[in-house]
Amino acid sequence: MHQKWAWSFAALSGFVLVAAGAFGAHALTSTLSPRDLEVFHTAVRYQAWHTLAVMAVLAWHGQRALQGQMLAIKLWFAGMVLFSGSLYCLVLVGARPLGIVTPFGGLLLMAGWLVLAWSAWRQRPATA
């Protein structure tokens, strides 16, 4: 049951990304420049792929809990908030100073993948 927070966050992320994708496809096409629209869609894509990855790792964790799986998920969540969130803000509200955090979000997403690779390689059961 300690994964309840992670499943809840993944579900909320899924909701946000579907809403954002629809918003971008319907409401923003006539108001944003092609470049800003592409940035917005990049945020949606990264959030979508990482939301799916979180759900897959949670399912894997349910079958075989390994050290590092939950850390990878936490890194991905933080990375999605910083990467996709900063891109959403950059495009929607013109918060240009937030662009500085986008690379940190990307680094957190990459770190999550490295932690997951380490977890799979080491194959050490997680302790509750």
PDB file of C-alpha atoms in Angstrom:
ATOM      1  CA  MET A   1       0.000   0.000   0.000  1.00  0.00           C
ATOM      2  CA  HIS A   2       3.046   2.299   0.226  1.00  0.00           C
ATOM      3  CA  GLN A   3       2.779   2.738  -3.573  1.00  0.00           C
ATOM      4  CA  LYS A   4      -0.604   4.450  -3.264  1.00  0.00           C
ATOM      5  CA  TRP A   5       0.978   7.901  -3.589  1.00  0.00           C
ATOM      6  CA  ALA A   6       2.854   6.876  -6.729  1.00  0.00           C
ATOM      7  CA  TRP A   7      -0.214   5.401  -8.436  1.00  0.00           C
ATOM      8  CA  SER A   8      -2.191   8.515  -7.496  1.00  0.00           C
ATOM      9  CA  PHE A   9       0.481  10.825  -8.912  1.00  0.00           C
ATOM     10  CA  ALA A  10       0.686   8.746 -12.092  1.00  0.00           C
ATOM     11  CA  ALA A  11      -3.087   8.920 -12.526  1.00  0.00           C
ATOM     12  CA  LEU A  12      -3.108  12.683 -11.961  1.00  0.00           C
ATOM     13  CA  SER A  13      -0.211  13.073 -14.374  1.00  0.00           C
ATOM     14  CA  GLY A  14      -2.167  11.086 -16.953  1.00  0.00           C
ATOM     15  CA  PHE A  15      -5.156  13.367 -16.479  1.00  0.00           C
ATOM     16  CA  VAL A  16      -3.012  16.492 -16.821  1.00  0.00           C
ATOM     17  CA  LEU A  17      -1.249  15.255 -19.939  1.00  0.00           C
ATOM     18  CA  VAL A  18      -4.496  14.328 -21.709  1.00  0.00           C
ATOM     19  CA  ALA A  19      -5.980  17.718 -20.815  1.00  0.00           C
ATOM     20  CA  ALA A  20      -2.786  19.486 -21.889  1.00  0.00           C
ATOM     21  CA  GLY A  21      -2.634  17.543 -25.147  1.00  0.00           C
ATOM     22  CA  ALA A  22      -6.229  18.406 -25.977  1.00  0.00           C
ATOM     23  CA  PHE A  23      -5.699  22.020 -24.964  1.00  0.00           C
ATOM     24  CA  GLY A  24      -2.616  22.228 -27.155  1.00  0.00           C
ATOM     25  CA  ALA A  25      -4.313  20.608 -30.114  1.00  0.00           C
ATOM     26  CA  HIS A  26      -7.488  22.666 -29.984  1.00  0.00           C
ATOM     27  CA  ALA A  27      -7.048  25.921 -28.086  1.00  0.00           C
ATOM     28  CA  LEU A  28      -3.413  26.803 -28.646  1.00  0.00           C
ATOM     29  CA  THR A  29      -2.941  26.169 -32.367  1.00  0.00           C
ATOM     30  CA  SER A  30      -4.286  29.592 -33.266  1.00  0.00           C
ATOM     31  CA  THR A  31      -2.635  31.512 -30.414  1.00  0.00           C
ATOM     32  CA  LEU A  32       0.907  30.137 -30.181  1.00  0.00           C
ATOM     33  CA  SER A  33       3.741  30.391 -32.636  1.00  0.00           C
ATOM     34  CA  PRO A  34       4.730  27.104 -34.285  1.00  0.00           C
ATOM     35  CA  ARG A  35       7.905  27.082 -32.145  1.00  0.00           C
ATOM     36  CA  ASP A  36       5.983  27.557 -28.879  1.00  0.00           C
ATOM     37  CA  LEU A  37       3.445  24.934 -29.926  1.00  0.00           C
ATOM     38  CA  GLU A  38       6.293  22.473 -30.534  1.00  0.00           C
ATOM     39  CA  VAL A  39       7.738  23.267 -27.088  1.00  0.00           C
ATOM     40  CA  PHE A  40       4.319  22.646 -25.552  1.00  0.00           C
ATOM     41  CA  HIS A  41       3.978  19.310 -27.360  1.00  0.00           C
ATOM     42  CA  THR A  42       7.479  18.332 -26.227  1.00  0.00           C
ATOM     43  CA  ALA A  43       6.367  18.852 -22.617  1.00  0.00           C
ATOM     44  CA  VAL A  44       3.290  16.694 -23.213  1.00  0.00           C
ATOM     45  CA  ARG A  45       5.325  13.921 -24.871  1.00  0.00           C
ATOM     46  CA  TYR A  46       7.932  13.748 -22.115  1.00  0.00           C
ATOM     47  CA  GLN A  47       5.237  13.722 -19.449  1.00  0.00           C
ATOM     48  CA  ALA A  48       3.332  10.988 -21.313  1.00  0.00           C
ATOM     49  CA  TRP A  49       6.313   8.694 -21.762  1.00  0.00           C
ATOM     50  CA  HIS A  50       7.433   9.082 -18.173  1.00  0.00           C
ATOM     51  CA  THR A  51       3.925   8.582 -16.811  1.00  0.00           C
ATOM     52  CA  LEU A  52       3.746   5.303 -18.719  1.00  0.00           C
ATOM     53  CA  ALA A  53       7.218   4.357 -17.477  1.00  0.00           C
ATOM     54  CA  VAL A  54       6.160   5.048 -13.886  1.00  0.00           C
ATOM     55  CA  MET A  55       3.141   2.787 -14.286  1.00  0.00           C
ATOM     56  CA  ALA A  56       5.273   0.019 -15.790  1.00  0.00           C
ATOM     57  CA  VAL A  57       7.824   0.208 -12.981  1.00  0.00           C
ATOM     58  CA  LEU A  58       5.051   0.231 -10.378  1.00  0.00           C
ATOM     59  CA  ALA A  59       3.633  -2.943 -11.941  1.00  0.00           C
ATOM     60  CA  TRP A  60       7.133  -4.469 -12.015  1.00  0.00           C
ATOM     61  CA  HIS A  61       7.647  -3.414  -8.391  1.00  0.00           C
ATOM     62  CA  GLY A  62       4.397  -5.172  -7.487  1.00  0.00           C
ATOM     63  CA  GLN A  63       5.767  -8.409  -8.964  1.00  0.00           C
ATOM     64  CA  ARG A  64       9.387  -8.057  -7.883  1.00  0.00           C
ATOM     65  CA  ALA A  65      10.344  -5.193  -5.626  1.00  0.00           C
ATOM     66  CA  LEU A  66      13.937  -4.143  -6.225  1.00  0.00           C
ATOM     67  CA  GLN A  67      16.068  -1.489  -4.602  1.00  0.00           C
ATOM     68  CA  GLY A  68      16.071   1.622  -6.702  1.00  0.00           C
ATOM     69  CA  GLN A  69      12.704   1.233  -8.414  1.00  0.00           C
ATOM     70  CA  MET A  70      10.907   3.707  -6.169  1.00  0.00           C
ATOM     71  CA  LEU A  71      13.857   6.116  -6.312  1.00  0.00           C
ATOM     72  CA  ALA A  72      13.643   6.066 -10.122  1.00  0.00           C
ATOM     73  CA  ILE A  73       9.938   6.878  -9.874  1.00  0.00           C
ATOM     74  CA  LYS A  74      10.590   9.771  -7.496  1.00  0.00           C
ATOM     75  CA  LEU A  75      13.254  11.145  -9.822  1.00  0.00           C
ATOM     76  CA  TRP A  76      10.868  10.890 -12.776  1.00  0.00           C
ATOM     77  CA  PHE A  77       8.102  12.673 -10.879  1.00  0.00           C
ATOM     78  CA  ALA A  78      10.441  15.514  -9.937  1.00  0.00           C
ATOM     79  CA  GLY A  79      11.793  15.592 -13.478  1.00  0.00           C
ATOM     80  CA  MET A  80       8.307  15.759 -14.993  1.00  0.00           C
ATOM     81  CA  VAL A  81       7.361  18.639 -12.719  1.00  0.00           C
ATOM     82  CA  LEU A  82      10.529  20.577 -13.495  1.00  0.00           C
ATOM     83  CA  PHE A  83      10.900  19.692 -17.176  1.00  0.00           C
ATOM     84  CA  SER A  84       7.323  19.576 -18.451  1.00  0.00           C
ATOM     85  CA  GLY A  85       6.037  22.019 -15.855  1.00  0.00           C
ATOM     86  CA  SER A  86       8.615  24.655 -16.726  1.00  0.00           C
ATOM     87  CA  LEU A  87       7.906  24.244 -20.446  1.00  0.00           C
ATOM     88  CA  TYR A  88       4.153  24.607 -19.836  1.00  0.00           C
ATOM     89  CA  CYS A  89       4.785  27.789 -17.837  1.00  0.00           C
ATOM     90  CA  LEU A  90       7.273  29.088 -20.377  1.00  0.00           C
ATOM     91  CA  VAL A  91       4.772  28.796 -23.211  1.00  0.00           C
ATOM     92  CA  LEU A  92       1.507  29.575 -21.435  1.00  0.00           C
ATOM     93  CA  VAL A  93       2.464  32.458 -19.174  1.00  0.00           C
ATOM     94  CA  GLY A  94       5.732  33.583 -20.698  1.00  0.00           C
ATOM     95  CA  ALA A  95       7.697  32.752 -17.568  1.00  0.00           C
ATOM     96  CA  ARG A  96      11.072  32.928 -19.321  1.00  0.00           C
ATOM     97  CA  PRO A  97      13.103  32.802 -16.072  1.00  0.00           C
ATOM     98  CA  LEU A  98      11.645  29.335 -15.424  1.00  0.00           C
ATOM     99  CA  GLY A  99      13.480  28.104 -18.508  1.00  0.00           C
ATOM    100  CA  ILE A 100      16.549  27.764 -16.317  1.00  0.00           C
ATOM    101  CA  VAL A 101      15.000  24.803 -14.450  1.00  0.00           C
ATOM    102  CA  THR A 102      14.090  22.861 -17.604  1.00  0.00           C
ATOM    103  CA  PRO A 103      17.565  21.293 -17.973  1.00  0.00           C
ATOM    104  CA  PHE A 104      17.524  20.248 -14.307  1.00  0.00           C
ATOM    105  CA  GLY A 105      14.227  18.487 -14.941  1.00  0.00           C
ATOM    106  CA  GLY A 106      15.803  16.717 -17.894  1.00  0.00           C
ATOM    107  CA  LEU A 107      18.746  15.664 -15.733  1.00  0.00           C
ATOM    108  CA  LEU A 108      16.345  14.227 -13.151  1.00  0.00           C
ATOM    109  CA  LEU A 109      14.539  12.263 -15.868  1.00  0.00           C
ATOM    110  CA  MET A 110      17.863  10.865 -17.086  1.00  0.00           C
ATOM    111  CA  ALA A 111      18.956  10.097 -13.512  1.00  0.00           C
ATOM    112  CA  GLY A 112      15.768   8.098 -13.039  1.00  0.00           C
ATOM    113  CA  TRP A 113      16.654   5.943 -16.031  1.00  0.00           C
ATOM    114  CA  LEU A 114      20.192   5.395 -14.725  1.00  0.00           C
ATOM    115  CA  VAL A 115      18.861   4.415 -11.287  1.00  0.00           C
ATOM    116  CA  LEU A 116      16.450   2.000 -12.947  1.00  0.00           C
ATOM    117  CA  ALA A 117      19.290   0.463 -14.968  1.00  0.00           C
ATOM    118  CA  TRP A 118      21.329   0.103 -11.778  1.00  0.00           C
ATOM    119  CA  SER A 119      18.335  -1.464 -10.023  1.00  0.00           C
ATOM    120  CA  ALA A 120      17.819  -4.001 -12.794  1.00  0.00           C
ATOM    121  CA  TRP A 121      21.532  -4.822 -12.993  1.00  0.00           C
ATOM    122  CA  ARG A 122      21.944  -5.294  -9.245  1.00  0.00           C
ATOM    123  CA  GLN A 123      18.684  -7.255  -8.771  1.00  0.00           C
ATOM    124  CA  ARG A 124      18.617  -6.759  -4.998  1.00  0.00           C
ATOM    125  CA  PRO A 125      15.205  -7.132  -3.374  1.00  0.00           C
ATOM    126  CA  ALA A 126      13.853  -3.974  -1.782  1.00  0.00           C
ATOM    127  CA  THR A 127      13.112  -3.898   1.897  1.00  0.00           C
ATOM    128  CA  ALA A 128       9.793  -2.512   3.092  1.00  0.00           C
TER     129      ALA A 128
END
